[in-house]
Amino acid sequence: MKRVAVAAVGVVSSLGVGAEANLAGIREGRQGAVTLDWLAPAGLGCSTVAQVPSEVVDLPGYPDDRKVALLAAAIEEALAGYPPDGPPERRGIFLGTGLSSVTPREIEEDVSPHVRGERVDRALAMGDLSRDRVAPWRHLPERATAWGAARIGARGPVGTTFSACAAGAEAIAAGARAVARGEADWVIAGGYDAMIHPLGMASFDVLGVLSHQGCRPFDRRRDGFLLGEGAAVLVLVPEDRCPHPLAWILGAGSSLDASGITAPHPEGVGAESAMRRALRDAGLRPEQVDWVHAHGTATQVGDAVEAGAISRVFGAGVPVSSLKGAFGHTLAAAGAVESAATVLALRAGLIPGTAMCEEPDDFGINVLRATTASAPKIALSNSFGFGGQNTSVIFAAGE
Amino acid sequence: MRAVQITAWASIATAEEREAFNPRRDLPNRKHLKLMTPSVRLGVAAIGKALAARQGWEDVPAERRGLFVGTTPGTGEGGDLAPALEAAVGADGAVDLERFGREGEALVPPLWLVRGLSNNILGFASAYWDLRGVNGNRTEGRVSGLGALVDGYWAVAEGRADLVIAGGADALAEAEAILGHPAGDGAAFVVLEPGAGPLRVQRAGVRLRAEGCATLAEPDLGAADGPVRLVRQLASGARSLRVEVCDPMGLTGFIELAGPDAARA
């Protein structure tokens, strides 16, 4: 892929609102976890989450839709960093999002009143909803994309993806390709998600993937992730429009595990394929990569599978870290939030450490625990999702 | 940039096709049926039919076989959550989300979340037919299926895959009352490969229309709308055609086939 300039970043996460706050958190190796008072009495197995630390104001027209509010904040920061220019037909937007599109309010107002015994009375539900024409449209992801397109004045290529936890990375790869092939000159690409509510917490808790002690990627004591929330977008433009960008996107690769929907391929063949394809797309050899920003969810199986794939592609030496100890798992936004973090770290000359990892498991890879100022030039960021979708994106430091 | 052509197609959309569809017989593993929502069943079966229509697809290496799907988010079964929600209703009859966490969590089926993922068509189909290549899952309402075709087109054109299955699936029949207009269930997929044959793809894209969406197609097949229309035209013998689908949000997807004369030129 022809390289694409990352001209600006907008990011909201548990480390804070904005690039500056997030970079400061990364430098400090901070964990953005909080225990929520209102979750504790809810009796859920886990009440510690990685929540955005400031008040989140609803976007007008999107009541109780926290994820869209986060997206709007990220887009506004990116717009301030590199405002759109050129004709609307040459501007595009690519966003990834997830299940949180069903908001607590919808559950409360649209579903719960129609529960009769142990089933949902569909006829009753349909009848009620037909009188409230707002409800069906409230959760549609394309509505947020259309809002974003209107906000940036885009009439160019548009895309909305749901690829579970690979969605944000997939959207960034799609946006970069649209710029690289000359279909657009100014693209917003990223992802957003927010599931910190009892329904979201319960959904993951019953799967046994939430940690009760803190998210410890690649640690011997890892027992899952903290639920995070966030949004991040990158402004992507052709090289000639921004010769001195924050960073470059050099390539991307995607793959399917082809092994089922609930667990990664046991040998990580899909993860390995995505990384190798990204390297090929970027025209790089493995030894040219200075940092692997791992998906690193801190689940027993997930980390072991990813470590094996990294080891086969890169060997044992390349520094590997995961920022889920800092951000929690921001789900469909993870690929975008972590891509933004990759850009900020490369810009600052840092390889972030793996917050909360105290005793790395014996995976045969070089898990970096503390942040180092080693001026990395090239980083590969991994995002893997339920359903076996894998995406890797390669970034280079700006000049 | 490589020329891209359609080499096979299949749908489960007409009344006859839906009547003939038997999930227990037509899907590779009946044990998975309980994990599949209606749109997932339709989508996976239509992918199988499209591959069956492209003889010799197995000769393309698994790593070079891509899959792009257009779906609707939140396709899980609300009924799965009914017991947990019932337990969350307080004395005043209102739902208490904290009570939901306290009383309801134990009643949430462990695979509720997984069953509701809108990329499950990708997950099941990739496993059944060993599709390991590039992929994507578009969720942008009625434009979703055409969005998947757009992504599949570029994947073949840019040399990232040698065979791509792309299309969409949806199940909206039960949502007619919400939508306020006729709606149905359906799925359609096409096989895209390099080549400049008579079914060459000329252009494809998704855009936000400045003027909004004038008319909506009926019956509304949601994410499957565009692919179903395309397959109907292909089945009728059309070779030079344009399919355009507009979503209420103003998004518009389109695909154009050049026809045999343009291919020769």
XYZ file of C-alpha atoms in Angstrom:
664
model
C 0.000 0.000 0.000
C 1.193 3.485 -0.797
C 1.973 5.172 2.512
C -0.667 7.471 4.015
C -0.117 10.407 6.366
C -1.738 10.547 9.808
C -2.328 14.280 10.011
C -4.247 14.475 13.304
C -5.618 12.375 16.134
C -8.665 12.586 18.383
C -8.891 10.201 21.315
C -11.018 9.704 24.422
C -10.282 6.887 26.855
C -9.977 6.047 30.520
C -6.643 7.880 30.484
C -8.439 11.104 29.649
C -9.979 13.281 26.982
C -7.596 14.292 24.237
C -4.227 13.262 22.874
C -2.265 15.167 25.497
C -3.969 13.455 28.436
C -3.636 10.050 26.818
C 0.046 10.490 26.041
C 0.678 11.628 29.631
C -1.062 8.491 30.912
C 0.981 6.304 28.595
C 4.234 7.959 29.730
C 3.346 7.356 33.351
C 2.258 3.764 32.744
C -1.019 4.641 34.401
C -3.948 2.246 34.692
C -7.202 4.057 33.963
C -9.314 1.862 36.216
C -11.994 2.972 38.630
C -14.415 1.119 40.875
C -17.900 2.363 40.228
C -20.096 2.790 43.271
C -23.237 2.149 41.296
C -21.903 -1.105 39.871
C -20.807 -2.589 43.177
C -24.286 -2.978 44.642
C -25.510 -4.333 41.334
C -24.052 -7.639 42.409
C -22.020 -8.182 39.285
C -18.869 -10.217 39.564
C -16.792 -7.185 38.663
C -17.333 -3.515 39.471
C -13.961 -2.154 38.361
C -13.920 -0.664 34.903
C -11.801 1.606 32.727
C -14.204 4.507 32.374
C -13.647 7.912 30.779
C -12.796 10.112 33.785
C -14.764 13.222 32.836
C -18.401 13.996 32.334
C -19.697 12.842 28.966
C -22.351 15.108 27.494
C -24.885 13.554 25.136
C -24.722 14.609 21.525
C -28.018 16.348 20.674
C -30.336 13.836 19.044
C -28.558 10.866 20.632
C -30.046 10.598 24.134
C -28.216 8.248 26.457
C -25.904 7.157 23.652
C -22.596 7.454 25.419
C -20.550 5.933 22.639
C -21.698 8.529 20.097
C -20.872 11.297 22.575
C -17.358 9.860 22.866
C -17.091 9.662 19.083
C -18.149 13.283 18.715
C -15.478 14.400 21.190
C -12.792 12.485 19.299
C -13.901 13.891 15.942
C -13.901 17.467 17.255
C -10.320 17.098 18.499
C -9.212 15.651 15.162
C -10.965 18.431 13.229
C -9.182 21.045 15.309
C -5.878 19.324 14.579
C -6.262 19.167 10.804
C -9.457 20.744 9.454
C -11.046 19.300 6.328
C -10.276 20.903 3.033
C -10.826 20.163 -0.621
C -14.110 19.269 -2.273
C -16.707 17.290 -0.280
C -16.559 14.497 -2.873
C -12.930 13.893 -1.856
C -13.643 13.601 1.884
C -14.550 10.270 3.470
C -15.390 8.664 6.789
C -14.865 5.090 8.017
C -16.035 4.034 11.468
C -16.147 0.807 13.430
C -18.525 0.180 16.292
C -20.119 -2.638 18.222
C -22.929 -4.162 20.208
C -23.259 -1.201 22.501
C -25.419 0.223 19.771
C -28.184 -1.226 21.907
C -28.228 1.319 24.711
C -29.414 0.795 28.286
C -32.267 3.160 27.520
C -33.432 0.955 24.680
C -33.331 -2.097 26.888
C -35.262 -0.236 29.537
C -37.834 1.404 27.296
C -38.132 -0.826 24.251
C -37.484 -4.364 25.447
C -38.156 -4.701 29.154
C -41.769 -3.467 29.120
C -42.579 -6.269 26.706
C -41.222 -9.134 28.776
C -44.003 -11.532 29.718
C -42.882 -14.384 31.907
C -39.759 -15.786 30.326
C -40.253 -14.453 26.840
C -40.553 -11.213 24.946
C -44.057 -10.579 23.634
C -43.046 -9.607 20.124
C -46.498 -8.497 19.003
C -46.770 -6.168 21.974
C -43.272 -4.880 21.418
C -43.810 -4.229 17.739
C -47.077 -2.458 18.395
C -45.544 -0.149 20.965
C -42.456 0.572 18.945
C -44.438 1.448 15.850
C -45.892 4.338 17.820
C -42.433 5.551 18.787
C -40.636 6.018 15.523
C -37.554 7.313 17.260
C -36.700 4.051 18.961
C -35.882 1.951 15.900
C -33.450 4.528 14.614
C -31.742 5.287 17.877
C -29.173 2.543 17.758
C -28.334 2.353 14.082
C -24.576 2.693 13.532
C -25.039 4.200 10.083
C -26.838 7.081 11.762
C -23.631 8.033 13.580
C -21.678 7.628 10.359
C -24.144 9.877 8.531
C -23.819 12.430 11.347
C -20.026 12.272 11.094
C -20.133 12.616 7.318
C -22.353 15.668 7.620
C -20.106 17.142 10.349
C -17.033 16.976 8.129
C -18.940 17.808 4.964
C -18.113 14.488 3.313
C -19.669 13.282 0.093
C -16.874 10.847 -0.629
C -16.418 7.198 0.396
C -18.217 6.047 3.534
C -17.941 2.832 5.538
C -19.330 1.423 8.780
C -17.959 -1.835 10.128
C -18.819 -4.242 12.861
C -15.991 -6.715 13.272
C -16.226 -7.170 17.031
C -12.952 -6.085 18.644
C -11.233 -5.628 15.270
C -13.781 -3.034 14.064
C -11.775 0.119 14.791
C -8.632 -1.251 13.156
C -10.613 -2.489 10.169
C -12.106 0.983 9.701
C -8.652 2.593 9.864
C -7.316 0.123 7.302
C -10.290 0.832 5.012
C -9.813 4.581 5.359
C -6.099 4.327 4.645
C -6.763 2.267 1.523
C -9.293 4.825 0.266
C -6.586 7.503 0.537
C -3.816 5.286 -0.832
C -5.772 4.357 -3.953
C -6.667 7.990 -4.598
C -10.374 7.708 -3.848
C -10.249 10.419 -1.166
C -7.915 13.203 -0.030
C -9.159 13.681 3.539
C -10.532 10.828 5.611
C -11.661 10.402 9.196
C -11.212 6.800 10.321
C -11.583 5.156 13.694
C -13.907 3.494 16.145
C -16.077 4.024 19.216
C -17.735 1.879 21.852
C -19.113 2.040 25.396
C -20.640 -0.898 27.226
C -20.128 0.040 30.861
C -23.656 -0.614 32.047
C -25.165 -3.625 33.809
C -26.219 -5.322 30.587
C -22.800 -4.910 29.023
C -21.004 -5.978 32.180
C -23.229 -9.022 32.614
C -22.750 -10.049 28.984
C -18.991 -10.310 29.406
C -19.035 -11.535 32.984
C -21.063 -14.627 32.084
C -18.477 -15.398 29.408
C -15.829 -15.439 32.153
C -13.561 -12.899 30.464
C -13.728 -10.011 32.970
C -10.895 -9.686 35.451
C -11.616 -9.391 39.150
C -8.126 -8.137 40.001
C -7.099 -5.791 37.178
C -6.136 -6.315 33.569
C -2.656 -7.906 33.427
C -1.723 -8.640 29.810
C 0.873 -11.406 29.372
C 1.222 -11.782 33.163
C 1.256 -15.227 34.802
C -1.703 -14.133 36.959
C -3.798 -12.728 34.137
C -7.483 -13.531 34.441
C -9.175 -11.358 31.838
C -9.748 -7.707 31.059
C -11.467 -4.685 32.538
C -14.306 -3.336 30.469
C -13.213 -0.054 28.946
C -14.858 2.553 26.773
C -13.557 5.085 24.323
C -13.329 6.516 20.868
C -10.504 7.500 18.590
C -10.206 8.761 15.057
C -7.286 9.543 12.777
C -7.263 12.124 10.001
C -5.693 10.406 6.997
C -4.437 12.317 3.966
C -2.114 11.684 1.002
C 1.594 12.258 1.533
C 1.747 15.360 -0.638
C -0.884 17.108 1.509
C 0.981 16.551 4.757
C 4.697 15.945 4.243
C 5.439 16.148 7.997
C 2.661 14.148 9.654
C 2.309 12.744 13.153
C 2.937 9.299 11.669
C 2.496 7.211 8.534
C 0.360 4.192 7.867
C 2.510 1.850 5.813
C 0.230 -1.146 5.419
C -2.479 -3.357 6.835
C -3.480 -6.992 6.761
C -6.600 -8.912 7.674
C -7.430 -12.590 8.016
C -10.052 -15.023 9.237
C -9.328 -17.757 11.768
C -11.870 -19.992 10.003
C -12.253 -22.011 13.178
C -15.497 -20.847 14.798
C -17.002 -17.885 16.595
C -16.153 -18.174 20.289
C -12.398 -18.685 20.560
C -9.306 -17.836 18.538
C -7.685 -20.473 16.382
C -5.735 -22.576 18.913
C -2.481 -22.125 17.016
C -3.064 -18.497 16.089
C -2.832 -19.051 12.355
C -5.204 -16.166 11.692
C -3.257 -13.776 13.892
C -0.034 -14.814 12.217
C -1.547 -14.345 8.758
C -2.793 -10.841 9.541
C 0.661 -9.763 10.726
C 2.442 -11.322 7.742
C -0.015 -9.703 5.314
C 0.470 -6.308 6.935
C 4.238 -6.690 6.579
C 3.848 -7.674 2.933
C 1.466 -4.775 2.314
C 3.998 -2.390 3.832
C 6.942 -3.938 1.995
C 8.746 -4.629 5.263
C 10.701 -7.511 6.772
C 9.868 -8.579 10.344
C 13.214 -7.373 11.668
C 12.385 -3.814 10.569
C 9.580 -3.587 13.148
C 10.653 -1.955 16.422
C 7.523 -2.579 18.496
C 4.557 -4.924 18.380
C 1.549 -3.297 19.997
C -0.320 -6.454 20.926
C -4.051 -7.008 21.210
C -3.165 -8.488 24.624
C -6.547 -8.912 26.311
C -5.074 -10.679 29.372
C -7.242 -13.755 28.878
C -5.457 -17.060 29.431
C -5.992 -18.366 25.920
C -5.914 -15.118 23.975
C -2.504 -13.961 25.202
C -0.939 -17.392 24.721
C -2.223 -17.670 21.157
C -1.121 -14.138 20.229
C 2.307 -14.598 21.820
C 2.839 -17.758 19.796
C 1.927 -15.966 16.579
C 4.181 -12.989 17.385
C 7.025 -15.348 18.182
C 6.667 -17.155 14.846
C 6.586 -13.914 12.857
C 9.128 -11.801 14.743
C 11.162 -14.148 16.914
C 11.874 -13.502 20.557
C 13.566 -10.110 20.460
C 11.086 -7.470 19.319
C 9.567 -5.476 22.205
C 5.912 -6.395 22.738
C 3.448 -4.510 24.895
C -0.279 -4.223 25.419
C -2.050 -1.079 26.582
C -5.173 -2.846 27.801
C -3.777 -2.588 31.299
C -4.174 1.168 30.810
C -7.279 1.497 28.637
C -9.119 -1.672 29.601
C -10.708 -3.383 26.627
C -12.522 -0.734 24.649
C -14.077 -3.475 22.477
C -15.001 -2.240 18.995
C -13.032 0.940 19.693
C -9.899 -0.962 20.750
C -8.240 -0.999 17.343
C -8.782 2.749 16.993
C -7.828 3.793 20.537
C -4.721 1.627 20.362
C -3.842 2.926 16.881
C -4.089 6.467 18.245
C -1.852 5.446 21.142
C 0.613 3.940 18.679
C 0.739 7.198 16.732
C 1.224 9.269 19.901
C 3.931 6.955 21.220
C 5.847 6.948 17.935
C 5.582 10.731 17.837
C 6.983 10.954 21.368
C 9.737 8.400 20.730
C 8.320 5.927 23.256
C 7.572 2.261 23.447
C 4.847 2.067 26.092
C 5.164 -0.545 28.767
C 2.496 -3.076 29.676
C 0.729 -1.535 32.643
C -0.148 -4.082 35.349
C 2.121 -6.809 33.960
C 4.396 -7.679 36.861
C 5.573 -11.184 36.072
C 5.474 -11.986 32.342
C 4.436 -15.510 31.514
C 6.922 -17.756 29.772
C 5.810 -17.100 26.205
C 9.216 -16.741 24.565
C 8.554 -13.128 23.565
C 10.002 -9.867 24.879
C 7.127 -8.390 26.907
C 8.005 -4.821 27.812
C 6.821 -3.927 31.313
C 8.012 -0.311 31.611
C 7.807 2.506 29.079
C 11.127 3.156 27.330
C 12.292 6.170 25.331
C 13.931 4.136 22.598
C 12.711 6.185 19.627
C 10.937 3.406 17.712
C 10.503 4.006 14.007
C 8.023 1.309 13.033
C 5.221 -0.339 15.027
C 2.646 -3.005 14.239
C -0.690 -2.865 16.063
C -2.865 -5.974 16.403
C -6.645 -6.212 16.822
C -8.510 -9.512 16.985
C -12.231 -10.070 17.312
C -14.848 -12.681 18.118
C -15.842 -14.425 14.926
C -12.173 -14.882 14.082
C -11.593 -11.522 12.399
C -7.996 -10.284 12.703
C -6.483 -6.982 11.587
C -2.913 -5.687 11.867
C -1.903 -2.146 10.944
C 1.669 -0.896 10.542
C 2.625 2.656 11.509
C 5.880 4.562 11.079
C 7.070 7.609 12.959
C 6.554 10.904 11.149
C 9.526 12.826 9.853
C -5.294 -2.537 -10.541
C -6.987 -5.702 -11.779
C -10.320 -5.951 -13.589
C -12.973 -7.633 -11.435
C -15.826 -9.843 -12.617
C -18.733 -11.709 -11.079
C -18.398 -15.436 -11.687
C -21.276 -16.906 -9.648
C -24.198 -15.891 -7.484
C -26.966 -17.225 -5.288
C -29.851 -15.931 -3.247
C -32.460 -17.044 -0.743
C -34.924 -14.245 -1.160
C -37.885 -15.120 -3.338
C -40.904 -16.832 -1.814
C -39.913 -20.063 -3.560
C -36.325 -19.859 -2.395
C -37.328 -19.189 1.192
C -39.873 -21.977 1.138
C -37.268 -24.392 -0.187
C -34.736 -23.323 2.466
C -34.380 -25.918 5.201
C -31.742 -24.885 7.762
C -31.360 -28.389 9.178
C -30.625 -29.754 5.724
C -28.936 -26.788 4.049
C -26.435 -25.788 6.734
C -23.283 -27.855 7.267
C -23.655 -28.374 11.024
C -27.135 -28.566 12.539
C -25.649 -28.406 16.042
C -24.840 -24.765 15.370
C -28.444 -23.826 14.615
C -29.110 -22.819 18.210
C -26.315 -20.264 17.944
C -27.648 -18.791 14.719
C -30.233 -16.070 14.372
C -32.519 -16.190 11.296
C -30.380 -13.764 9.296
C -27.223 -15.744 10.098
C -28.860 -18.964 8.883
C -29.911 -17.289 5.648
C -26.535 -15.652 5.106
C -24.451 -18.743 5.731
C -26.688 -20.872 3.513
C -26.560 -18.314 0.680
C -22.753 -18.251 0.869
C -22.741 -22.037 0.540
C -25.017 -21.815 -2.490
C -22.852 -19.154 -4.149
C -19.734 -21.266 -3.668
C -21.515 -24.325 -5.006
C -22.369 -22.326 -8.108
C -18.675 -21.582 -8.660
C -17.251 -24.992 -9.462
C -13.626 -25.481 -8.512
C -13.528 -22.731 -5.891
C -11.544 -25.080 -3.655
C -8.596 -24.749 -6.049
C -8.051 -21.178 -4.867
C -5.828 -21.308 -1.738
C -7.726 -20.700 1.508
C -5.502 -17.697 2.270
C -6.604 -16.074 -0.993
C -10.333 -16.578 -0.436
C -11.970 -13.471 1.026
C -15.369 -12.890 2.581
C -17.247 -9.590 2.922
C -20.672 -9.500 4.546
C -23.311 -6.840 5.009
C -25.535 -7.321 8.062
C -27.653 -5.505 10.587
C -26.311 -5.042 14.120
C -28.134 -6.381 17.121
C -29.439 -9.480 15.434
C -29.449 -11.397 18.716
C -32.667 -12.725 20.144
C -34.234 -10.367 22.659
C -36.020 -13.364 24.113
C -32.684 -14.690 25.358
C -32.663 -11.877 27.879
C -36.291 -12.167 28.918
C -35.759 -14.128 32.148
C -33.027 -11.749 33.291
C -35.129 -8.703 32.469
C -38.151 -10.153 34.196
C -36.067 -10.542 37.330
C -35.056 -6.888 37.058
C -38.577 -5.500 37.328
C -39.064 -3.853 40.701
C -42.188 -3.527 42.846
C -43.186 -0.390 40.951
C -43.156 -2.309 37.681
C -40.180 -0.392 36.315
C -36.949 -1.979 35.225
C -34.097 -1.410 37.615
C -30.765 -1.906 35.873
C -28.960 -2.424 39.176
C -31.491 -5.073 40.047
C -30.819 -6.530 36.623
C -27.181 -6.909 37.578
C -27.970 -8.263 41.029
C -30.818 -10.641 40.190
C -30.646 -11.058 36.462
C -27.045 -11.843 35.633
C -27.326 -15.462 36.654
C -30.198 -15.796 34.196
C -28.308 -14.428 31.197
C -27.418 -17.319 28.847
C -23.608 -17.514 28.668
C -23.593 -17.286 24.889
C -26.122 -14.448 24.617
C -23.462 -11.958 23.568
C -21.831 -14.323 21.120
C -25.167 -15.296 19.578
C -25.954 -11.659 18.969
C -22.737 -10.673 17.212
C -23.504 -9.339 13.781
C -20.304 -10.787 12.304
C -21.419 -14.357 12.994
C -22.048 -15.003 9.313
C -18.323 -14.469 8.780
C -17.433 -16.667 11.725
C -19.538 -19.647 10.702
C -19.042 -19.424 6.938
C -15.272 -19.019 7.199
C -15.077 -22.145 9.350
C -17.383 -24.222 7.134
C -15.630 -23.428 3.860
C -12.129 -22.625 5.097
C -12.086 -18.979 4.041
C -8.961 -17.431 5.580
C -8.384 -14.372 3.469
C -9.217 -10.692 3.675
C -12.608 -9.906 5.127
C -15.002 -7.332 6.456
C -18.404 -6.931 8.049
C -20.380 -3.825 7.049
C -23.252 -2.575 9.188
C -24.828 0.448 7.585
C -28.475 -0.377 7.261
C -29.847 -1.028 3.831
C -26.534 -0.104 2.257
C -24.643 -2.832 4.160
C -24.771 -5.496 1.463
C -23.594 -3.160 -1.266
C -20.895 -1.913 1.111
C -19.637 -5.472 1.368
C -19.608 -5.750 -2.425
C -17.612 -2.526 -2.608
C -14.999 -3.860 -0.177
C -14.859 -7.178 -1.996
C -14.433 -5.431 -5.321
C -11.440 -3.461 -4.059
C -9.889 -6.523 -2.413
C -9.833 -8.343 -5.759
C -8.911 -5.237 -7.781
C -5.944 -4.485 -5.506
C -4.724 -8.068 -5.553
C -5.418 -8.839 -1.889
C -7.627 -11.808 -2.778
C -8.184 -14.061 -5.784
C -11.725 -15.060 -4.924
C -14.151 -13.090 -2.784
C -17.644 -13.967 -1.657
C -19.571 -10.768 -0.958
C -23.169 -9.902 -0.206
C -25.651 -9.429 2.581
C -28.306 -11.043 4.735
C -31.122 -9.741 6.894
C -34.354 -10.837 8.535
C -36.809 -7.960 8.840
C -40.168 -9.663 8.357
C -40.910 -9.434 12.063
C -39.978 -5.767 12.132
C -42.584 -4.558 9.662
C -44.571 -2.840 12.401
C -41.516 -0.906 13.524
C -40.465 0.031 10.043
C -43.933 1.031 8.949
C -43.569 -0.466 5.488
C -43.392 -3.951 3.926
C -40.238 -5.816 4.919
C -38.899 -9.318 4.460
C -36.090 -11.815 4.959
C -33.399 -12.522 2.426
C -29.771 -13.126 1.575
C -27.727 -12.923 -1.605
C -24.034 -13.345 -2.335
C -21.878 -13.134 -5.435
C -18.405 -14.488 -6.189
C -15.905 -11.864 -7.351
C -12.702 -12.812 -9.153
C -10.073 -11.151 -11.331
C -11.033 -10.905 -14.971
C -12.687 -8.799 -17.632
C -15.484 -11.133 -18.654
C -19.041 -10.146 -19.533
C -19.899 -9.520 -15.865
C -17.123 -7.034 -15.245
C -17.648 -4.611 -12.362
C -17.213 -1.086 -13.616
C -17.753 0.990 -10.480
C -18.939 0.512 -6.903
C -19.162 2.734 -3.861
C -21.020 4.026 -0.804
C -21.604 7.755 -0.405
C -23.679 10.199 1.636
C -26.138 11.846 -0.726
C -26.408 15.590 -0.495
C -30.066 15.504 -1.385
C -31.031 12.682 0.968
C -32.953 9.599 0.010
C -35.940 10.127 -2.237
C -37.510 6.694 -2.403
C -37.110 3.504 -0.450
C -37.247 0.067 -1.959
C -40.074 -2.235 -0.947
C -40.233 -4.775 0.418
C -37.355 -3.708 2.620
C -34.760 -6.475 2.783
C -32.389 -4.416 4.886
C -28.738 -5.349 4.531
C -29.618 -7.845 1.798
C -31.409 -5.292 -0.368
C -28.629 -4.399 -2.796
C -27.208 -7.907 -3.315
C -30.705 -9.361 -3.813
C -31.492 -6.748 -6.471
C -28.159 -7.419 -8.160
C -28.679 -11.184 -8.203
C -32.216 -10.790 -9.565
C -30.874 -8.730 -12.450
C -28.064 -11.182 -13.115
C -30.504 -14.102 -13.051
C -32.717 -12.291 -15.564
C -29.805 -12.091 -17.985
C -28.902 -8.426 -17.523
C -25.238 -7.769 -18.172
C -24.976 -3.994 -18.316
C -26.648 -2.753 -15.189
C -26.599 -0.438 -12.199
C -27.991 -1.293 -8.782
C -28.441 1.544 -6.321
C -29.817 1.334 -2.818
C -30.552 4.252 -0.548
C -30.774 4.143 3.235
C -33.050 6.426 5.277
C -29.946 8.040 6.761
C -29.047 9.287 3.286
C -26.304 6.763 2.580
C -26.349 5.403 -0.941
C -24.596 2.326 -2.264
C -24.186 1.446 -5.912
C -22.573 -1.081 -8.208
C -22.312 -0.926 -11.996
C -21.540 -3.723 -14.409
C -20.154 -2.692 -17.750
C -21.695 -5.345 -19.970
C -20.014 -7.469 -22.663
C -19.473 -4.622 -25.131
C -17.578 -2.565 -22.599
C -15.574 -5.648 -21.619
C -14.475 -6.178 -25.228
C -13.595 -2.517 -25.583
